[in-house]
Coordinates of C-alpha atoms in Angstrom, one line a residue:
Chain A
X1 CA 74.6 87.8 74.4
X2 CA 75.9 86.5 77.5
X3 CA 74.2 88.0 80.8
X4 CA 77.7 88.9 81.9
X5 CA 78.0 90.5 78.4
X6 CA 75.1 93.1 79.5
X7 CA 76.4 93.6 83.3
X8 CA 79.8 94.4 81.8
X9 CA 77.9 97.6 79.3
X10 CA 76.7 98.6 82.4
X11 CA 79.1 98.7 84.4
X12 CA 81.2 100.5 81.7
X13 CA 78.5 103.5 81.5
X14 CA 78.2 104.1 85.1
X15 CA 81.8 104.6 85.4
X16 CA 81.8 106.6 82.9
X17 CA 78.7 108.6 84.1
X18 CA 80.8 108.9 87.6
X19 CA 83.4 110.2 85.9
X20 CA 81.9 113.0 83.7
X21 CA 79.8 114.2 87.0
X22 CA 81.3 113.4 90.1
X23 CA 85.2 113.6 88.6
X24 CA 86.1 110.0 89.9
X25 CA 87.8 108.1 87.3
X26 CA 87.7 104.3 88.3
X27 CA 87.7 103.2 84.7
X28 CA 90.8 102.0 84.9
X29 CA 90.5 99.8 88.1
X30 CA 91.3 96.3 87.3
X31 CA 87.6 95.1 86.1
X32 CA 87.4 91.3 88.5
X33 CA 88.0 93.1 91.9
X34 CA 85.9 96.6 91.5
X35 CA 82.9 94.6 89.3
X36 CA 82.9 92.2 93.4
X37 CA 82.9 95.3 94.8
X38 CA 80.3 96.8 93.0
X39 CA 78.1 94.1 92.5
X40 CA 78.3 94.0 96.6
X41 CA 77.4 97.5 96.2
X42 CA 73.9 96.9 94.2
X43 CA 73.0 93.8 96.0
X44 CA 72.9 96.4 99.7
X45 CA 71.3 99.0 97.4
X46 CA 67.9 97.9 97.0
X47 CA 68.2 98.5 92.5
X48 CA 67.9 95.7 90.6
X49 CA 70.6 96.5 88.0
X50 CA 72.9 99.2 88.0
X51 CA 71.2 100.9 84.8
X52 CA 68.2 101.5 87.5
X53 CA 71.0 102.4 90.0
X54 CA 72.4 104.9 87.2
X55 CA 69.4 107.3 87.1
X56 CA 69.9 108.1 90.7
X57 CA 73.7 107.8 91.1
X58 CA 74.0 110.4 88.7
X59 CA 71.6 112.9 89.6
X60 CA 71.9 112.2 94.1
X61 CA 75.4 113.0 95.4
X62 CA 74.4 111.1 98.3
X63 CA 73.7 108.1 95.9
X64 CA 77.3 108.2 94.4
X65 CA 78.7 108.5 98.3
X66 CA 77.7 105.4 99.4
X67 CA 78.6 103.7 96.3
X68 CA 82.3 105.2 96.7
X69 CA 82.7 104.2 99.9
X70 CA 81.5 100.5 98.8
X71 CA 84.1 100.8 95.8
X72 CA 87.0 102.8 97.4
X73 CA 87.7 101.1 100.6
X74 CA 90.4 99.5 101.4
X75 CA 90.4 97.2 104.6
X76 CA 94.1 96.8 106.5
X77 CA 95.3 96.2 110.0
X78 CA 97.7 97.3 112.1
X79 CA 101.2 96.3 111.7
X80 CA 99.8 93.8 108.5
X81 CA 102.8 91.7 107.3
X82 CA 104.4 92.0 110.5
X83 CA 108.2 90.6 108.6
X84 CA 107.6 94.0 106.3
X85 CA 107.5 96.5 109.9
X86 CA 110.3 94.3 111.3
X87 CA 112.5 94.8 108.2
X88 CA 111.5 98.7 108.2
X89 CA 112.3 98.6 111.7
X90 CA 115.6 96.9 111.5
X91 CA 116.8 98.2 107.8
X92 CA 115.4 101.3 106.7
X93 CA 114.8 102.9 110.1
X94 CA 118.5 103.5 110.7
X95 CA 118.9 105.2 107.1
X96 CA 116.0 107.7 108.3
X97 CA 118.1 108.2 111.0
X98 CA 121.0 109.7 109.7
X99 CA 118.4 113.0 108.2
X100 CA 117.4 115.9 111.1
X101 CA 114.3 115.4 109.3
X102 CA 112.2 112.8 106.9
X103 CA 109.2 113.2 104.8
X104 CA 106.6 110.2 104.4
X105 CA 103.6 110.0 101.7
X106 CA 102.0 106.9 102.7
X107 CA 99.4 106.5 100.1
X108 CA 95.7 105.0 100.1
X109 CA 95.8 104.9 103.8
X110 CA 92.3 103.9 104.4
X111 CA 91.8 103.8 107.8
X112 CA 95.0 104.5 108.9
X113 CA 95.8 101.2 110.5
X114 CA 99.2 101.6 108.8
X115 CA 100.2 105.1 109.4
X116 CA 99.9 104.3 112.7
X117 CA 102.1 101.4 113.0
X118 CA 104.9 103.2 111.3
X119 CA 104.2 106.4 113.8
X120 CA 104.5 103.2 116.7
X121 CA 107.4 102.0 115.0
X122 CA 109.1 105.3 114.2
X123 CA 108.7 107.1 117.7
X124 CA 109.8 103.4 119.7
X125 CA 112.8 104.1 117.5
X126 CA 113.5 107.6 118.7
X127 CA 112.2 109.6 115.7
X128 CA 108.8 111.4 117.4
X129 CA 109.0 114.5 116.4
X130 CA 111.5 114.4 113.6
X131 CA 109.1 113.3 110.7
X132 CA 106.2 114.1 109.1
X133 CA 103.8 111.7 107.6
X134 CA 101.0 112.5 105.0
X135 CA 98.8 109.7 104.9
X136 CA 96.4 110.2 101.9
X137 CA 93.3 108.6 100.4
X138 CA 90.9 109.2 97.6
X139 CA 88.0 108.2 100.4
X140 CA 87.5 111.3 102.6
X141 CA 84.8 109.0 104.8
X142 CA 87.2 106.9 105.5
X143 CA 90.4 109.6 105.9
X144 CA 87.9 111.0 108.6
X145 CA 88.0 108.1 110.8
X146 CA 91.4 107.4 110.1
X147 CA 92.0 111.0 111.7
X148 CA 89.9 110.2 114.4
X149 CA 91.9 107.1 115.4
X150 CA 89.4 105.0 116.9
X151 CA 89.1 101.2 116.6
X152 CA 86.9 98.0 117.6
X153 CA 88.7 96.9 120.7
X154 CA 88.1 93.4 119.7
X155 CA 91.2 93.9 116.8
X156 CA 92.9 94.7 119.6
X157 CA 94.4 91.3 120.0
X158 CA 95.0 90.6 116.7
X159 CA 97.1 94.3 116.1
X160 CA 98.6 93.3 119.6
X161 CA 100.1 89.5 117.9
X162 CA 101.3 91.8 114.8
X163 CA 102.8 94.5 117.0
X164 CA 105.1 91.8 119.1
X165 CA 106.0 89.9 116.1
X166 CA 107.1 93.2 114.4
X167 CA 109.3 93.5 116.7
X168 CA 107.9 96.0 119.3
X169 CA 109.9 97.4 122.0
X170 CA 106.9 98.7 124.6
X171 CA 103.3 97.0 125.6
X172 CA 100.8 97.6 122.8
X173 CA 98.0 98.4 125.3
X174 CA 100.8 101.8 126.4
X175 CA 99.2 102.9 123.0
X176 CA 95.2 103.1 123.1
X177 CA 92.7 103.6 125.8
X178 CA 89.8 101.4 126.2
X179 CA 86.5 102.7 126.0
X180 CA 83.7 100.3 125.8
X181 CA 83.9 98.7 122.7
X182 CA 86.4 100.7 121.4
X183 CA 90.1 101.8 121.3
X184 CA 91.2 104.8 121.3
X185 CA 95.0 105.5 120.1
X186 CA 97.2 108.0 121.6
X187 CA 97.6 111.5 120.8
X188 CA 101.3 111.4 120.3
X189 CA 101.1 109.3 117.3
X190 CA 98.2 110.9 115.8
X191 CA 100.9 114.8 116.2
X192 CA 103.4 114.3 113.2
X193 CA 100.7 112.9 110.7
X194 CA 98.8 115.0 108.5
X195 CA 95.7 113.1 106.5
X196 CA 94.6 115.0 103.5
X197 CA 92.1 113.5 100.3
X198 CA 94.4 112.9 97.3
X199 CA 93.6 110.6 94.0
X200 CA 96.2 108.7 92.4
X201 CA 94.1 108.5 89.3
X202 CA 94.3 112.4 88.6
X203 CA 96.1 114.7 91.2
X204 CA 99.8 114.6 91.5
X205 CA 102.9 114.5 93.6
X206 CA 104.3 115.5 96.8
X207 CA 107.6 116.8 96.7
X208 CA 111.0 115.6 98.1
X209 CA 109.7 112.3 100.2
X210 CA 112.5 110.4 102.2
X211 CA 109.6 107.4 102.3
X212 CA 106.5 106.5 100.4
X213 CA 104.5 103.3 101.3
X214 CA 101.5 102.4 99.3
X215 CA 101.0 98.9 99.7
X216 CA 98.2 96.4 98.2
X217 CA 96.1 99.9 96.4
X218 CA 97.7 99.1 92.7
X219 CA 96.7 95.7 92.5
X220 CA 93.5 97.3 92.2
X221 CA 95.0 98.8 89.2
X222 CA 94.8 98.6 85.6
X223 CA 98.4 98.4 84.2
X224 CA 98.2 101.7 82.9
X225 CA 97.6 103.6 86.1
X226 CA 99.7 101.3 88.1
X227 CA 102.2 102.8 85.5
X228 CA 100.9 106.5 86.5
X229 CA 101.0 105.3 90.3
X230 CA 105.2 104.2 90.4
X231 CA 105.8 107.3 88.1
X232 CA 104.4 109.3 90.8
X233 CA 105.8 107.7 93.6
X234 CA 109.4 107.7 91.6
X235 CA 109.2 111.8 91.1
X236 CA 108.3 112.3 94.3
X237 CA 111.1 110.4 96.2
X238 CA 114.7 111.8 96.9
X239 CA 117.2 109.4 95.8
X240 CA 118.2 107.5 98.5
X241 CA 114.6 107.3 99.3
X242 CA 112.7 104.2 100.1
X243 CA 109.7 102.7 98.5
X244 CA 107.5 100.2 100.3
X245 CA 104.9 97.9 98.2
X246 CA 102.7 94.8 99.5
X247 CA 104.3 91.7 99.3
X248 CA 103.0 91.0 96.2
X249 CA 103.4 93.8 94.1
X250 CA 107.0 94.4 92.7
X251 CA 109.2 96.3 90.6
X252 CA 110.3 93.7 88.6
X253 CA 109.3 94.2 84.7
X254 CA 109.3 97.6 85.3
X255 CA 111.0 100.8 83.7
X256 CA 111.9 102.7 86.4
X257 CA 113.1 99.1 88.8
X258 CA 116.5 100.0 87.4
X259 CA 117.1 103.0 89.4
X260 CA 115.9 101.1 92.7
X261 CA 117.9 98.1 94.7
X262 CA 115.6 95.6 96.5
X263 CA 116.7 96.1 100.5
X264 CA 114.6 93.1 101.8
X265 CA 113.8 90.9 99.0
X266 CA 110.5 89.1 99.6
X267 CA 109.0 92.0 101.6
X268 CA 109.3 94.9 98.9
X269 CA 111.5 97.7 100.3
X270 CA 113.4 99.5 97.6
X271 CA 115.6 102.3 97.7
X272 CA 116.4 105.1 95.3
X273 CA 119.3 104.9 94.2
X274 CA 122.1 108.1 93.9
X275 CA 122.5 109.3 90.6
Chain B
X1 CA 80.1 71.7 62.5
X2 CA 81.1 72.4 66.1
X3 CA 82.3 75.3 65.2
X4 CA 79.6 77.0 63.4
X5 CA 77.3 76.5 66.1
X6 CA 79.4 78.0 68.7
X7 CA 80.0 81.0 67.2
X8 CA 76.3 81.3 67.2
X9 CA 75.0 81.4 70.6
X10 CA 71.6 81.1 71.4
X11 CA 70.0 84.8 72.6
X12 CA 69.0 83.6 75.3
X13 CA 72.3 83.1 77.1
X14 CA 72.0 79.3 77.3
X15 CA 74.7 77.1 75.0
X16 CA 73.1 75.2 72.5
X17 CA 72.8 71.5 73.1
X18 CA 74.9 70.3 70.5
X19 CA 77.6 72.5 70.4
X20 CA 80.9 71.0 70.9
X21 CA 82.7 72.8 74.0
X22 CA 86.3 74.1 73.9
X23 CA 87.5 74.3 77.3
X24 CA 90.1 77.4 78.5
X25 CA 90.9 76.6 82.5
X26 CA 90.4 74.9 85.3
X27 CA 90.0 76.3 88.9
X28 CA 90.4 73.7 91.6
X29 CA 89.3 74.6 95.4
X30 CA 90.8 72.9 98.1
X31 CA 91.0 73.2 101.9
X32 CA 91.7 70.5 105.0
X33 CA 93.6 67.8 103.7
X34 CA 94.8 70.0 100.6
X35 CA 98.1 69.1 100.1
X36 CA 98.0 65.7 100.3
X37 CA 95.0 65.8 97.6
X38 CA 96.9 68.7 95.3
X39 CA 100.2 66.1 95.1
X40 CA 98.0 63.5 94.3
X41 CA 95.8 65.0 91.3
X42 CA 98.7 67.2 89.7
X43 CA 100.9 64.4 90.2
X44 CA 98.8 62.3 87.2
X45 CA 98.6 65.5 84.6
X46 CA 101.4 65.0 82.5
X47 CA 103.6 68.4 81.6
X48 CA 102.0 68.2 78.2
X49 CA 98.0 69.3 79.9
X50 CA 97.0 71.7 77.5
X51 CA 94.8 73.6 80.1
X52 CA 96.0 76.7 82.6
X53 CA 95.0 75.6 86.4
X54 CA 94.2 78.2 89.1
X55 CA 93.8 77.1 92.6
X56 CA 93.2 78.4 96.1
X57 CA 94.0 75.9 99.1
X58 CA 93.1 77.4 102.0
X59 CA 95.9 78.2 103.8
X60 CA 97.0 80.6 107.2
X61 CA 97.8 84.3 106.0
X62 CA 101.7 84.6 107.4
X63 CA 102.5 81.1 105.7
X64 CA 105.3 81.0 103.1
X65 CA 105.4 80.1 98.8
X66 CA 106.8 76.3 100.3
X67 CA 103.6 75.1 99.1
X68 CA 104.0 76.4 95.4
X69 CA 107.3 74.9 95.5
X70 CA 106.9 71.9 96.7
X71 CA 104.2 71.2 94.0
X72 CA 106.3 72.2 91.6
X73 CA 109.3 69.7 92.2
X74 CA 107.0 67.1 93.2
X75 CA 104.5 67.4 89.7
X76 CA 105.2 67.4 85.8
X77 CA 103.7 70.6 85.3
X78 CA 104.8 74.0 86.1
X79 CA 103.2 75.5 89.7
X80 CA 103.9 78.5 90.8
X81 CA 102.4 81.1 93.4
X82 CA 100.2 83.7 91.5
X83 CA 101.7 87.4 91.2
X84 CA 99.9 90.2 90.1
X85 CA 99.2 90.4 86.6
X86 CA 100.8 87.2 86.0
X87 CA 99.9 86.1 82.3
X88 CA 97.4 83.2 82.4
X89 CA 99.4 80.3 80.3
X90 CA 98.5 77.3 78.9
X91 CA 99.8 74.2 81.5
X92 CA 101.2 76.1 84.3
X93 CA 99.6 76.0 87.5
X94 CA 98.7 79.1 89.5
X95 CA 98.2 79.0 93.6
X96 CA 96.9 81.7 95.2
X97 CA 98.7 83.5 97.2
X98 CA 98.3 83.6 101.5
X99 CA 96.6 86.3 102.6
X100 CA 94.8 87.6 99.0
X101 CA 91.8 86.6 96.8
X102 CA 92.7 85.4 93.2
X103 CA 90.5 86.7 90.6
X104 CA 90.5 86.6 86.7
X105 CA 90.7 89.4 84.4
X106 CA 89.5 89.8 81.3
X107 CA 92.4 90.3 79.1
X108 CA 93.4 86.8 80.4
X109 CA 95.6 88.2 83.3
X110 CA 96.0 87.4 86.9
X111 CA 94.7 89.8 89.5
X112 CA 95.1 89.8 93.7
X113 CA 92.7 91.7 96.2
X114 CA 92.9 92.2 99.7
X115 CA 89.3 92.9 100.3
X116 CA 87.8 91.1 103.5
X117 CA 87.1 87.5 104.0
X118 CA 84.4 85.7 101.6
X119 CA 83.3 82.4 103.0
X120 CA 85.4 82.9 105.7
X121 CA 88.3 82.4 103.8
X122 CA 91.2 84.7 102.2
X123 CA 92.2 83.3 99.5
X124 CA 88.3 81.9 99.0
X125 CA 87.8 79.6 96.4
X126 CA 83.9 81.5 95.5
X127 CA 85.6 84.7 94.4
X128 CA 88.1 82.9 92.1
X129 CA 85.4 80.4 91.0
X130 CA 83.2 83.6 90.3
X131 CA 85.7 85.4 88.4
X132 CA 86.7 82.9 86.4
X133 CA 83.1 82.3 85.6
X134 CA 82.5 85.3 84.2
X135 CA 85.9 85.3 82.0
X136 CA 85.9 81.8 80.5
X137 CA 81.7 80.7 80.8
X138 CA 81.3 77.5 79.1
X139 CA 84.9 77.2 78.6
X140 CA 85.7 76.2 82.7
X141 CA 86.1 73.3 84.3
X142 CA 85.7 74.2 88.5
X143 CA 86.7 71.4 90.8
X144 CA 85.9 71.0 94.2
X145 CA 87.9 69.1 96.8
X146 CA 88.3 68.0 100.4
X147 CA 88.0 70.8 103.2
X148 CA 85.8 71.2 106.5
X149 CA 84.4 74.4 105.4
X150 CA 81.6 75.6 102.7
X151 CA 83.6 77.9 100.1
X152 CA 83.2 77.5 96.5
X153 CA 79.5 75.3 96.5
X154 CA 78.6 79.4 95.5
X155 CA 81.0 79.5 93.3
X156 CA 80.4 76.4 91.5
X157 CA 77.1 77.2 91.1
X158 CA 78.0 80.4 89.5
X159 CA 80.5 78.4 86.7
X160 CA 77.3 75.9 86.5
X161 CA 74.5 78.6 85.8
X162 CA 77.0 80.3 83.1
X163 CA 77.6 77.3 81.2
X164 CA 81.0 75.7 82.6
X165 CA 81.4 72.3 84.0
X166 CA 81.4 70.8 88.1
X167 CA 83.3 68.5 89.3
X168 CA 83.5 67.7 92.5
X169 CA 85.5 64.9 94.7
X170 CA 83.8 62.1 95.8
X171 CA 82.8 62.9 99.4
X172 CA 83.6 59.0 100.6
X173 CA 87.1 59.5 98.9
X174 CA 87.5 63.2 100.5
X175 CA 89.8 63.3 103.8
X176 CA 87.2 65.8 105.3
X177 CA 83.7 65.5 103.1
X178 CA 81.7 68.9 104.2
X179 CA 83.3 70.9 101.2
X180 CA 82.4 68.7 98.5
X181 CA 79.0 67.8 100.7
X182 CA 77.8 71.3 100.1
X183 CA 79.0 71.3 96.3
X184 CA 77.0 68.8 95.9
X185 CA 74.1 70.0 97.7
X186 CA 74.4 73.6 95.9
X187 CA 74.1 72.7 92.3
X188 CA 73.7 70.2 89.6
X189 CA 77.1 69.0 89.4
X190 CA 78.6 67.1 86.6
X191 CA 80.8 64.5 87.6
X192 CA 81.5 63.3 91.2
X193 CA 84.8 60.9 91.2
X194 CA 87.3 59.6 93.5
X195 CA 90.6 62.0 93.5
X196 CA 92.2 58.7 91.8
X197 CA 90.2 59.0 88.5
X198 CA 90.5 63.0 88.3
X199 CA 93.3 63.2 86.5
X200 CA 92.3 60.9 83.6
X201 CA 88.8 62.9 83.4
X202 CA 90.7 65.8 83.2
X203 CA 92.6 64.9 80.1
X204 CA 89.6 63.3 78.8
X205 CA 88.0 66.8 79.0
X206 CA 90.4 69.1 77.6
X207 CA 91.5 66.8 74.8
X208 CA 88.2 67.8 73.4
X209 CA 90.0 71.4 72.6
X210 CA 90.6 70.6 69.0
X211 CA 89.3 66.8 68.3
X212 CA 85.3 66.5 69.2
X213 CA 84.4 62.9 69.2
X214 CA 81.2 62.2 67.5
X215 CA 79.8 60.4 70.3
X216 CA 80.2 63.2 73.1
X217 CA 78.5 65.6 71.0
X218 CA 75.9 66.8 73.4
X219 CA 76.6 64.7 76.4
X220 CA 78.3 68.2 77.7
X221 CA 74.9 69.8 78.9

């Protein structure tokens, strides 16, 4: 048996073990990525192997925390893909427009780098107050800090580059307040988003959404759940709504890609279509 | 012969000396001087290489596919830029994507991450070298090439400690040597050749898929 052979068993029993106490199902997370992530997870542990690790993870919720925060999170940036927040800017903003009102799910927000660029994006565009955005996240660590909105001033810069090439109308710096080594973002974009814990792997839709953006979370998928995942994403928008991947995750060779037209073709927006 | 001995491994984890080795992939890393290299090597495979080949060049995280395609006109074999859950297929060429890790998966698919840097590098050639030890074992070929940088002398350790094969570019032929320096310096490596012999060691290599001469039994190890 190959040692990888034995890391593998174990890996499949702890998950499993997570699953039937804790109610996290990660079994069907692509294996290469979360087996990194994990591995990353023992070797800042202090176990040996994770069947040592198990005894402890199962029996110490405090255990299984730190070991879902090494699993679940996601890192991001603000304004990421900075083509992707020009094209929402430039071709799906003005859709938005045309409602009194628009719904957003953006899901597996992490820590909310994302949600806050589309709040910058949406309120330079004349939308404050006419939205609401519920960024989610099966991490509740991590949804706290997103809430918080607080951030290394030395990203600053780099958010700053993003933000001008995305096609921002004001000076970045109008949106945080230094403080030491950090940044602190506004209030105003933190009023019209709501962050709340949900899990793609089990809980289920939010109603009527003009917009949902989850972008780079399913390639940490199995096929099947990524299955579950657009499903869910599908039932939740109104036609006419739009649905925002990372730039390398695509509807093609799907099902439900039929009912959507590609807006901006290499950058992922797709939009519902009537009927 | 071959056969019956590798379907018998040893317990111990380790290949036995004398079985004959059926090679799956090849994983190439690559960094400064990259392109230049890439045209050069996949320019000598002929469309026919049986093998699939993933690589990661290095390369800055708002660039475009042009490097995908201009492999792809300019070789025999297929290239293209890795999607998710892209099919791994005999003689196509996969290049990571700008801006994700490539990893293997199990069920012989394609997978991207956007976790943080490894090496200081995203794509980094250690986290598809790792994966793709730990999918194909004895059955990869890793390659490492010019660049300024360290990635992938962990990762070809890793494809050297679960059986696979190193190669690595001869550091006098390399346009910048420090990559294939700490290869070198990392593990036990195989073969270490100038970039113009690659591609004839290549072939030489995977044509043992299905003939096993009688005088390479053994030399694998």
């Amino acid at each position: 048996m190959k040692p990888d052979e034995v890391e593998d068993v174990e890996i499949r029993l702890l998950l499993e073990g997570v699953q039937r106490i804790y109610g996290y199902d990660f079994r069907d997370y692509a294996d290469a990525s979360i087996k990194r992530r994990l591995n990353h997870w023992l070797a800042e542990s202090g176990f040996d192997t994770f069947s040592q690790a198990q005894s402890r993870l199962l029996r110490e919720r405090s255990v299984f925390e730190s070991l879902l925060r090494g699993i679940t999170v996601n890192v991001t940036e603000m304004f990421r893909d900075p083509a992707f927040f020009r094209a929402v800017r430039e071709q799906v903003v003005p859709f938005l427009k045309t409602y009194p009102f628009v719904k957003i799910w953006h899901a597996g927000c992490a820590t909310g780098e994302e949600a806050y660029s589309m709040a910058i994006l949406l309120n330079e565009e004349g939308m404050a107050g006419r939205y609401r955005m519920y960024a989610t996240d099966i991490n509740e660590t991590v949804l706290q800090k997103a809430s918080e909105g607080v951030m290394p001033i030395t990203e600053m810069q780099r958010f700053t580059r993003n933000y001008q090439k995305a096609g921002g109308r004001a000076s970045f710096a109008d949106y945080y307040t230094a403080r030491y080594d950090r940044a602190i973002l506004s209030a105003a974009l933190k009023k019209d988003i709501v962050f709340a814990p949900h899990n793609l792997a089990v809980d289920g839709e939010f109603g009527e959404m003009n917009l949902v953006l989850c972008r780079n979370v399913m390639i940490y998928f199995k096929p099947a759940l990524k299955e579950r995942c657009l499903r869910l994403f599908d039932s939740s928008l109104l036609a006419g709504g739009f649905l925002c991947l990372g730039l390398k995750e695509s509807l093609e060779r799907r099902k439900m890609g039929e009912r959507y037209e590609e807006l901006a073709a290499p950058l992922r927006i797709y939009r519902k279509r009537y009927g | 012969m071959a056969e019956t001995l590798d379907a018998n491994p040893r317990q111990d984890g380790t290949a036995p000396k004398t079985a004959a080795r059926s090679f799956e992939a090849v994983t190439i890393g690559v960094s400064t001087g990259g392109v230049h290299a890439l045209q050069k090597l996949l320019g000598q495979l002929p469309a026919t290489f049986p093998l699939p080949i993933l690589i990661v060049q290095h390369i800055s995280a708002d660039a475009d596919s042009g490097l995908a395609k201009l492999l792809d006109e300019r070789c025999p074999l297929r290239v293209k830029e890795a999607d998710e859950q892209d099919e791994i297929r005999p003689g196509t060429v996969y290049l990571a994507p700008p801006n994700y890790h490539l990893l293997v998966e199990r069920e012989g698919f394609l997978s991207l991450s956007a976790d943080p840097y490894v090496s200081f590098a995203r794509p980094s050639v250690d986290v598809l070298f790792e994966s793709a030890a730990a999918v194909f074992g004895r059955g990869l070929i890793g390659i490492v090439l010019t660049g300024a940088n360290f990635d992938g002398s962990q990762g070809l350790k890793t494809i050297k400690r679960k059986g696979g094969v190193a190669i690595v570019q001869d550091p006098a032929d390399a346009e910048a040597r420090q990559m294939p320096q700490a290869a070198i310096a990392a593990t036990g490596v195989d073969y270490v050749v100038a970039l113009d012999g690659m591609a004839a060691l290549l072939q030489k290599l995977a044509a043992r898929r299905n003939t096993i001469p009688h005088d390479e039994k053994g030399r694998d190890d």
